[in-house]
DNA sequence: CATCTGTTATATTCGTTGTATAACAGATGT
DNA sequence: ACATCTGTTATACAACGAATATAACAGATG
């Protein structure tokens, strides 16, 4: 999978990494059971420190997206993804409300907003386009 | 309008302030032309520093949600809200994609996600419930 | 036994967040 | 005139987070 980082972004690198891996799983470019690069090789590939990658992996593990095996490496959780927990629902609400509120302020129609969300949903689930 | 701050949150205070004012406008608890408390009085009300409120106000002004008049105070933009600019669309995509991707990972159905977005949209536009 | 894996421990640099004072400049009300 | 309100600006400081840089440890593998 191709990782794109924006070093100018105010979004932390480890967060960008987490987001891209999660989107990779959502788009089935990464399948459960599939191995991810080691912290050291990924770090050197994308030109960041080992600890930055390790932080992303550790957080993804805590949330249940991946498993980390001591001397075998990092693997997309073969037991499936975490479900819709109450904690997750709260996090999702905290993320969605401000976005929706701003859309309303700017005069975005409800159907228009839903259309946008739907199109992103489709865009993500339709990829595995791996080859660009 | 009632401001609720979570001092334990990892979301910066000035961001929480911006979000709540934007949601206040979206829910019509705050109308265009309406005056907001001065930086000093709001800061003392919610128990934070003057500069923290000032930062929120300054950013809201830069984005066009409010106007700041030198010696008269801060007012919700009476000329209307900012529209759907390309910059805004990019920001919105950057905010939405990770949320949608995680929802997909966790097995959230498209119609379920749309239902959630719609219910938040309705919840915000249906308030002015001011009295709790 | 060298080499790979994740893990842990320090230390350092840098930017952001939030606070704390202080002062300035213009408008308003008495 | 004068006190008082407004936003604004300038510093300084403490605390934290992000990212880097080394180094070392522990277990598995070839």
mmCIF file of C-alpha atoms (C1' of nucleotides) in Angstrom:
data_model
loop_
_atom_site.group_PDB
_atom_site.id
_atom_site.type_symbol
_atom_site.label_atom_id
_atom_site.label_comp_id
_atom_site.label_asym_id
_atom_site.label_seq_id
_atom_site.Cartn_x
_atom_site.Cartn_y
_atom_site.Cartn_z
ATOM 1 C CA UNK A 1 0.000 0.000 0.000
ATOM 2 C CA UNK A 2 1.178 3.490 -0.805
ATOM 3 C CA UNK A 3 1.545 5.863 2.127
ATOM 4 C CA UNK A 4 1.277 9.575 1.502
ATOM 5 C CA UNK A 5 2.421 11.953 4.204
ATOM 6 C CA UNK A 6 1.980 15.697 4.348
ATOM 7 C CA UNK A 7 4.819 17.011 6.464
ATOM 8 C CA UNK A 8 3.295 20.515 6.355
ATOM 9 C CA UNK A 9 -0.017 19.355 7.799
ATOM 10 C CA UNK A 10 -0.976 20.162 11.362
ATOM 11 C CA UNK A 11 -2.182 16.565 11.646
ATOM 12 C CA UNK A 12 0.509 14.562 13.465
ATOM 13 C CA UNK A 13 2.409 12.064 11.325
ATOM 14 C CA UNK A 14 1.396 9.135 13.524
ATOM 15 C CA UNK A 15 -2.252 10.157 13.097
ATOM 16 C CA UNK A 16 -1.888 10.388 9.325
ATOM 17 C CA UNK A 17 -0.372 6.920 9.408
ATOM 18 C CA UNK A 18 -3.228 5.530 11.486
ATOM 19 C CA UNK A 19 -5.808 7.106 9.180
ATOM 20 C CA UNK A 20 -4.218 5.714 6.057
ATOM 21 C CA UNK A 21 -3.910 2.223 7.457
ATOM 22 C CA UNK A 22 -7.539 2.326 8.586
ATOM 23 C CA UNK A 23 -8.605 3.549 5.155
ATOM 24 C CA UNK A 24 -6.451 0.818 3.653
ATOM 25 C CA UNK A 25 -8.392 -1.760 5.620
ATOM 26 C CA UNK A 26 -11.725 -0.148 4.806
ATOM 27 C CA UNK A 27 -10.905 -0.194 1.099
ATOM 28 C CA UNK A 28 -9.694 -3.802 1.324
ATOM 29 C CA UNK A 29 -6.256 -2.878 0.082
ATOM 30 C CA UNK A 30 -5.277 -4.420 3.416
ATOM 31 C CA UNK A 31 -6.938 -7.689 4.324
ATOM 32 C CA UNK A 32 -7.232 -9.253 7.787
ATOM 33 C CA UNK A 33 -4.247 -11.526 8.297
ATOM 34 C CA UNK A 34 -2.043 -9.457 6.015
ATOM 35 C CA UNK A 35 1.330 -8.405 7.376
ATOM 36 C CA UNK A 36 2.417 -4.797 7.623
ATOM 37 C CA UNK A 37 6.018 -3.620 7.263
ATOM 38 C CA UNK A 38 8.145 -3.666 10.406
ATOM 39 C CA UNK A 39 8.437 -0.443 12.354
ATOM 40 C CA UNK A 40 11.990 0.010 11.158
ATOM 41 C CA UNK A 41 11.443 -0.669 7.467
ATOM 42 C CA UNK A 42 8.276 1.457 7.259
ATOM 43 C CA UNK A 43 10.021 4.248 9.112
ATOM 44 C CA UNK A 44 12.916 4.220 6.730
ATOM 45 C CA UNK A 45 10.606 3.908 3.698
ATOM 46 C CA UNK A 46 8.642 7.021 4.530
ATOM 47 C CA UNK A 47 11.576 8.838 6.064
ATOM 48 C CA UNK A 48 10.453 9.186 9.660
ATOM 49 C CA UNK A 49 11.654 7.958 12.998
ATOM 50 C CA UNK A 50 11.072 4.427 14.251
ATOM 51 C CA UNK A 51 9.155 5.775 17.242
ATOM 52 C CA UNK A 52 6.666 7.631 15.080
ATOM 53 C CA UNK A 53 5.660 4.426 13.312
ATOM 54 C CA UNK A 54 5.704 2.529 16.588
ATOM 55 C CA UNK A 55 3.279 5.009 18.130
ATOM 56 C CA UNK A 56 0.850 4.587 15.243
ATOM 57 C CA UNK A 57 1.077 0.785 15.461
ATOM 58 C CA UNK A 58 0.674 0.754 19.226
ATOM 59 C CA UNK A 59 -2.451 2.910 19.063
ATOM 60 C CA UNK A 60 -3.925 0.820 16.248
ATOM 61 C CA UNK A 61 -3.283 -2.251 18.380
ATOM 62 C CA UNK A 62 -4.978 -0.686 21.409
ATOM 63 C CA UNK A 63 -8.063 -0.032 19.287
ATOM 64 C CA UNK A 64 -8.055 -3.561 17.924
ATOM 65 C CA UNK A 65 -7.272 -2.945 14.258
ATOM 66 C CA UNK A 66 -3.989 -4.818 14.261
ATOM 67 C CA UNK A 67 -2.136 -7.395 16.299
ATOM 68 C CA UNK A 68 1.501 -7.186 17.203
ATOM 69 C CA UNK A 69 3.430 -10.400 17.668
ATOM 70 C CA UNK A 70 6.655 -10.078 19.524
ATOM 71 C CA UNK A 71 9.095 -11.438 16.961
ATOM 72 C CA UNK A 72 6.908 -12.021 13.953
ATOM 73 C CA UNK A 73 5.720 -8.565 13.130
ATOM 74 C CA UNK A 74 2.510 -6.625 12.726
ATOM 75 C CA UNK A 75 -0.604 -8.073 11.166
ATOM 76 C CA UNK A 76 -4.066 -6.767 10.317
ATOM 77 C CA UNK A 77 -6.311 -8.321 12.938
ATOM 78 C CA UNK A 78 -7.273 -11.749 11.548
ATOM 79 C CA UNK A 79 -10.091 -12.085 14.098
ATOM 80 C CA UNK A 80 -11.884 -9.210 12.426
ATOM 81 C CA UNK A 81 -12.236 -5.560 13.168
ATOM 82 C CA UNK A 82 -13.456 -3.970 16.407
ATOM 83 C CA UNK A 83 -17.194 -3.342 16.470
ATOM 84 C CA UNK A 84 -19.448 -0.431 17.284
ATOM 85 C CA UNK A 85 -18.712 0.119 20.962
ATOM 86 C CA UNK A 86 -20.225 2.897 23.101
ATOM 87 C CA UNK A 87 -16.756 4.449 23.374
ATOM 88 C CA UNK A 88 -16.488 4.491 19.617
ATOM 89 C CA UNK A 89 -19.927 6.017 19.237
ATOM 90 C CA UNK A 90 -18.960 8.857 21.535
ATOM 91 C CA UNK A 91 -15.741 9.457 19.654
ATOM 92 C CA UNK A 92 -17.628 9.424 16.372
ATOM 93 C CA UNK A 93 -20.167 11.937 17.641
ATOM 94 C CA UNK A 94 -17.378 14.227 18.856
ATOM 95 C CA UNK A 95 -15.827 14.058 15.399
ATOM 96 C CA UNK A 96 -19.022 14.425 13.386
ATOM 97 C CA UNK A 97 -20.912 17.165 15.249
ATOM 98 C CA UNK A 98 -18.469 20.008 14.539
ATOM 99 C CA UNK A 99 -18.225 19.026 10.880
ATOM 100 C CA UNK A 100 -22.003 18.892 10.501
ATOM 101 C CA UNK A 101 -22.502 22.132 12.421
ATOM 102 C CA UNK A 102 -20.088 23.991 10.169
ATOM 103 C CA UNK A 103 -21.742 22.552 7.085
ATOM 104 C CA UNK A 104 -25.095 23.848 8.323
ATOM 105 C CA UNK A 105 -23.630 27.288 9.020
ATOM 106 C CA UNK A 106 -22.290 27.487 5.513
ATOM 107 C CA UNK A 107 -25.713 26.733 4.132
ATOM 108 C CA UNK A 108 -25.129 23.170 3.121
ATOM 109 C CA UNK A 109 -28.399 21.404 2.537
ATOM 110 C CA UNK A 110 -29.097 18.132 4.373
ATOM 111 C CA UNK A 111 -29.399 16.075 1.206
ATOM 112 C CA UNK A 112 -26.230 17.678 -0.128
ATOM 113 C CA UNK A 113 -24.307 16.704 2.999
ATOM 114 C CA UNK A 114 -25.679 13.178 2.876
ATOM 115 C CA UNK A 115 -24.735 12.958 -0.782
ATOM 116 C CA UNK A 116 -21.158 13.944 0.086
ATOM 117 C CA UNK A 117 -20.903 11.406 2.894
ATOM 118 C CA UNK A 118 -22.351 8.729 0.637
ATOM 119 C CA UNK A 119 -19.927 9.537 -2.154
ATOM 120 C CA UNK A 120 -16.929 9.259 0.197
ATOM 121 C CA UNK A 121 -18.331 5.999 1.524
ATOM 122 C CA UNK A 122 -18.620 4.658 -2.024
ATOM 123 C CA UNK A 123 -15.228 6.009 -3.004
ATOM 124 C CA UNK A 124 -13.574 4.162 -0.141
ATOM 125 C CA UNK A 125 -15.419 0.871 -0.501
ATOM 126 C CA UNK A 126 -14.986 0.807 -4.277
ATOM 127 C CA UNK A 127 -11.225 1.074 -4.191
ATOM 128 C CA UNK A 128 -8.900 -1.469 -4.394
ATOM 129 C CA UNK A 129 -7.154 0.613 -7.012
ATOM 130 C CA UNK A 130 -3.619 -0.086 -5.714
ATOM 131 C CA UNK A 131 -2.175 0.741 -9.123
ATOM 132 C CA UNK A 132 -2.112 4.467 -9.773
ATOM 133 C CA UNK B 1 -25.696 30.526 25.221
ATOM 134 C CA UNK B 2 -24.265 27.982 27.572
ATOM 135 C CA UNK B 3 -20.641 27.040 27.020
ATOM 136 C CA UNK B 4 -19.455 23.647 28.177
ATOM 137 C CA UNK B 5 -15.729 22.986 28.376
ATOM 138 C CA UNK B 6 -13.992 19.708 29.014
ATOM 139 C CA UNK B 7 -10.662 20.574 30.581
ATOM 140 C CA UNK B 8 -9.610 16.904 30.417
ATOM 141 C CA UNK B 9 -10.160 16.697 26.675
ATOM 142 C CA UNK B 10 -7.263 16.590 24.258
ATOM 143 C CA UNK B 11 -9.176 19.070 22.123
ATOM 144 C CA UNK B 12 -7.727 22.545 22.756
ATOM 145 C CA UNK B 13 -9.957 24.934 24.678
ATOM 146 C CA UNK B 14 -9.979 27.503 21.894
ATOM 147 C CA UNK B 15 -11.102 24.785 19.471
ATOM 148 C CA UNK B 16 -13.895 23.684 21.806
ATOM 149 C CA UNK B 17 -14.967 27.316 21.991
ATOM 150 C CA UNK B 18 -14.981 27.691 18.202
ATOM 151 C CA UNK B 19 -16.966 24.481 17.775
ATOM 152 C CA UNK B 20 -19.592 25.507 20.293
ATOM 153 C CA UNK B 21 -20.035 28.951 18.810
ATOM 154 C CA UNK B 22 -20.354 27.447 15.330
ATOM 155 C CA UNK B 23 -22.908 24.948 16.613
ATOM 156 C CA UNK B 24 -24.659 27.839 18.360
ATOM 157 C CA UNK B 25 -24.996 29.616 15.034
ATOM 158 C CA UNK B 26 -26.052 26.449 13.218
ATOM 159 C CA UNK B 27 -28.769 25.830 15.807
ATOM 160 C CA UNK B 28 -29.908 29.465 15.648
ATOM 161 C CA UNK B 29 -29.251 29.967 19.316
ATOM 162 C CA UNK B 30 -26.952 32.669 17.952
ATOM 163 C CA UNK B 31 -28.370 34.844 15.198
ATOM 164 C CA UNK B 32 -26.422 36.997 12.711
ATOM 165 C CA UNK B 33 -26.052 40.463 14.194
ATOM 166 C CA UNK B 34 -26.131 39.142 17.748
ATOM 167 C CA UNK B 35 -23.352 40.255 20.057
ATOM 168 C CA UNK B 36 -21.046 37.845 21.822
ATOM 169 C CA UNK B 37 -19.515 38.483 25.244
ATOM 170 C CA UNK B 38 -16.260 40.419 25.324
ATOM 171 C CA UNK B 39 -13.037 38.456 25.456
ATOM 172 C CA UNK B 40 -12.537 39.444 29.068
ATOM 173 C CA UNK B 41 -16.023 38.675 30.347
ATOM 174 C CA UNK B 42 -16.253 35.345 28.522
ATOM 175 C CA UNK B 43 -12.798 34.403 29.724
ATOM 176 C CA UNK B 44 -13.722 35.125 33.319
ATOM 177 C CA UNK B 45 -17.118 33.399 32.938
ATOM 178 C CA UNK B 46 -15.612 30.127 31.801
ATOM 179 C CA UNK B 47 -12.480 30.473 33.882
ATOM 180 C CA UNK B 48 -9.818 30.676 31.207
ATOM 181 C CA UNK B 49 -7.325 33.239 30.085
ATOM 182 C CA UNK B 50 -8.232 36.238 27.949
ATOM 183 C CA UNK B 51 -5.869 35.101 25.228
ATOM 184 C CA UNK B 52 -7.548 31.735 24.884
ATOM 185 C CA UNK B 53 -10.888 33.374 24.086
ATOM 186 C CA UNK B 54 -9.168 35.913 21.875
ATOM 187 C CA UNK B 55 -7.580 33.141 19.837
ATOM 188 C CA UNK B 56 -10.956 31.496 19.256
ATOM 189 C CA UNK B 57 -12.516 34.820 18.251
ATOM 190 C CA UNK B 58 -9.650 35.725 15.952
ATOM 191 C CA UNK B 59 -9.846 32.407 14.132
ATOM 192 C CA UNK B 60 -13.629 32.621 13.827
ATOM 193 C CA UNK B 61 -13.177 36.081 12.340
ATOM 194 C CA UNK B 62 -10.582 34.837 9.852
ATOM 195 C CA UNK B 63 -13.041 32.214 8.665
ATOM 196 C CA UNK B 64 -15.826 34.772 8.379
ATOM 197 C CA UNK B 65 -18.212 33.594 11.095
ATOM 198 C CA UNK B 66 -17.972 36.708 13.194
ATOM 199 C CA UNK B 67 -16.921 40.317 12.890
ATOM 200 C CA UNK B 68 -14.833 42.152 15.423
ATOM 201 C CA UNK B 69 -15.335 45.862 15.811
ATOM 202 C CA UNK B 70 -12.566 47.694 17.525
ATOM 203 C CA UNK B 71 -14.423 49.205 20.445
ATOM 204 C CA UNK B 72 -17.904 47.799 20.090
ATOM 205 C CA UNK B 73 -17.300 44.131 20.563
ATOM 206 C CA UNK B 74 -17.789 40.866 18.742
ATOM 207 C CA UNK B 75 -20.832 40.130 16.624
ATOM 208 C CA UNK B 76 -22.094 37.155 14.654
ATOM 209 C CA UNK B 77 -21.523 38.134 11.024
ATOM 210 C CA UNK B 78 -24.628 40.125 10.012
ATOM 211 C CA UNK B 79 -23.747 39.786 6.319
ATOM 212 C CA UNK B 80 -24.333 36.056 6.552
ATOM 213 C CA UNK B 81 -22.106 33.064 6.924
ATOM 214 C CA UNK B 82 -19.181 32.079 4.709
ATOM 215 C CA UNK B 83 -20.147 29.803 1.864
ATOM 216 C CA UNK B 84 -18.906 26.536 0.415
ATOM 217 C CA UNK B 85 -15.422 27.472 -0.768
ATOM 218 C CA UNK B 86 -12.931 25.041 -2.323
ATOM 219 C CA UNK B 87 -10.735 25.475 0.753
ATOM 220 C CA UNK B 88 -13.636 24.505 2.961
ATOM 221 C CA UNK B 89 -14.442 21.492 0.812
ATOM 222 C CA UNK B 90 -10.904 20.224 1.191
ATOM 223 C CA UNK B 91 -10.978 20.737 4.929
ATOM 224 C CA UNK B 92 -14.311 18.931 5.125
ATOM 225 C CA UNK B 93 -12.992 15.998 3.129
ATOM 226 C CA UNK B 94 -9.935 15.752 5.381
ATOM 227 C CA UNK B 95 -12.245 15.653 8.390
ATOM 228 C CA UNK B 96 -14.832 13.263 6.962
ATOM 229 C CA UNK B 97 -12.718 10.611 5.249
ATOM 230 C CA UNK B 98 -11.064 9.208 8.395
ATOM 231 C CA UNK B 99 -14.387 9.106 10.223
ATOM 232 C CA UNK B 100 -16.091 7.313 7.353
ATOM 233 C CA UNK B 101 -13.181 4.910 6.867
ATOM 234 C CA UNK B 102 -13.251 3.880 10.508
ATOM 235 C CA UNK B 103 -17.001 3.413 10.388
ATOM 236 C CA UNK B 104 -16.582 1.086 7.407
ATOM 237 C CA UNK B 105 -13.856 -0.876 9.195
ATOM 238 C CA UNK B 106 -16.110 -1.389 12.162
ATOM 239 C CA UNK B 107 -18.799 -2.787 9.927
ATOM 240 C CA UNK B 108 -21.106 0.164 9.891
ATOM 241 C CA UNK B 109 -23.563 -0.079 7.060
ATOM 242 C CA UNK B 110 -23.896 2.845 4.638
ATOM 243 C CA UNK B 111 -27.522 3.511 5.472
ATOM 244 C CA UNK B 112 -26.707 3.312 9.165
ATOM 245 C CA UNK B 113 -23.965 5.907 8.801
ATOM 246 C CA UNK B 114 -26.237 8.163 6.774
ATOM 247 C CA UNK B 115 -28.940 7.770 9.390
ATOM 248 C CA UNK B 116 -26.499 8.889 12.085
ATOM 249 C CA UNK B 117 -25.343 11.921 10.113
ATOM 250 C CA UNK B 118 -28.947 12.822 9.364
ATOM 251 C CA UNK B 119 -29.960 12.520 13.006
ATOM 252 C CA UNK B 120 -27.134 14.834 14.115
ATOM 253 C CA UNK B 121 -28.113 17.268 11.380
ATOM 254 C CA UNK B 122 -31.708 17.244 12.604
ATOM 255 C CA UNK B 123 -30.664 17.448 16.240
ATOM 256 C CA UNK B 124 -28.636 20.579 15.562
ATOM 257 C CA UNK B 125 -31.163 22.330 13.341
ATOM 258 C CA UNK B 126 -34.060 21.507 15.633
ATOM 259 C CA UNK B 127 -32.541 23.106 18.674
ATOM 260 C CA UNK B 128 -33.097 26.259 19.937
ATOM 261 C CA UNK B 129 -33.580 24.595 23.284
ATOM 262 C CA UNK B 130 -31.601 27.206 25.272
ATOM 263 C CA UNK B 131 -33.470 26.236 28.460
ATOM 264 C CA UNK B 132 -32.224 22.968 29.849
ATOM 265 C "C1'" DC C 1 25.537 -16.775 16.304
ATOM 266 C "C1'" DA C 2 24.248 -13.025 13.460
ATOM 267 C "C1'" DT C 3 19.949 -11.009 12.333
ATOM 268 C "C1'" DC C 4 15.471 -9.908 12.443
ATOM 269 C "C1'" DT C 5 11.313 -8.658 15.315
ATOM 270 C "C1'" DG C 6 8.913 -5.425 18.870
ATOM 271 C "C1'" DT C 7 10.035 -3.006 23.245
ATOM 272 C "C1'" DT C 8 11.948 0.155 26.494
ATOM 273 C "C1'" DA C 9 14.703 3.926 28.168
ATOM 274 C "C1'" DT C 10 16.812 8.512 27.774
ATOM 275 C "C1'" DA C 11 17.631 12.885 25.933
ATOM 276 C "C1'" DT C 12 16.916 16.683 22.963
ATOM 277 C "C1'" DT C 13 14.685 19.917 19.856
ATOM 278 C "C1'" DC C 14 10.739 22.289 18.502
ATOM 279 C "C1'" DG C 15 6.140 24.005 18.290
ATOM 280 C "C1'" DT C 16 1.550 24.513 20.576
ATOM 281 C "C1'" DT C 17 -1.369 25.391 24.390
ATOM 282 C "C1'" DG C 18 -2.536 28.053 28.116
ATOM 283 C "C1'" DT C 19 -1.536 31.305 31.575
ATOM 284 C "C1'" DA C 20 0.095 35.785 33.532
ATOM 285 C "C1'" DT C 21 0.958 40.715 33.301
ATOM 286 C "C1'" DA C 22 1.177 44.815 31.204
ATOM 287 C "C1'" DA C 23 0.389 48.294 28.260
ATOM 288 C "C1'" DC C 24 -1.781 50.660 24.142
ATOM 289 C "C1'" DA C 25 -5.592 52.899 21.373
ATOM 290 C "C1'" DG C 26 -10.036 54.113 20.376
ATOM 291 C "C1'" DA C 27 -14.908 54.594 21.693
ATOM 292 C "C1'" DT C 28 -18.552 55.470 25.226
ATOM 293 C "C1'" DG C 29 -20.997 57.237 29.295
ATOM 294 C "C1'" DT C 30 -21.010 60.164 33.171
ATOM 295 C "C1'" DA D 1 -12.227 65.703 31.392
ATOM 296 C "C1'" DC D 2 -12.123 61.153 33.086
ATOM 297 C "C1'" DA D 3 -13.042 56.580 34.281
ATOM 298 C "C1'" DT D 4 -14.350 52.559 31.899
ATOM 299 C "C1'" DC D 5 -15.231 49.613 28.455
ATOM 300 C "C1'" DT D 6 -13.728 47.475 23.955
ATOM 301 C "C1'" DG D 7 -10.126 44.740 21.044
ATOM 302 C "C1'" DT D 8 -5.030 44.520 20.315
ATOM 303 C "C1'" DT D 9 -0.259 43.777 21.040
ATOM 304 C "C1'" DA D 10 3.939 42.423 23.367
ATOM 305 C "C1'" DT D 11 6.453 39.592 26.550
ATOM 306 C "C1'" DA D 12 7.456 35.886 29.421
ATOM 307 C "C1'" DC D 13 6.708 31.477 31.296
ATOM 308 C "C1'" DA D 14 5.291 26.619 32.353
ATOM 309 C "C1'" DA D 15 3.570 22.451 30.550
ATOM 310 C "C1'" DC D 16 2.813 19.336 27.120
ATOM 311 C "C1'" DG D 17 3.052 16.887 22.687
ATOM 312 C "C1'" DA D 18 5.398 15.621 18.420
ATOM 313 C "C1'" DA D 19 9.326 14.008 16.347
ATOM 314 C "C1'" DT D 20 13.964 12.785 16.297
ATOM 315 C "C1'" DA D 21 18.323 10.410 17.820
ATOM 316 C "C1'" DT D 22 20.784 6.722 20.100
ATOM 317 C "C1'" DA D 23 21.141 2.870 22.593
ATOM 318 C "C1'" DA D 24 20.137 -1.217 24.561
ATOM 319 C "C1'" DC D 25 17.169 -5.364 25.715
ATOM 320 C "C1'" DA D 26 14.623 -9.840 24.760
ATOM 321 C "C1'" DG D 27 12.886 -13.336 22.095
ATOM 322 C "C1'" DA D 28 12.420 -15.802 17.677
ATOM 323 C "C1'" DT D 29 14.483 -17.350 13.197
ATOM 324 C "C1'" DG D 30 17.760 -18.911 9.693
#
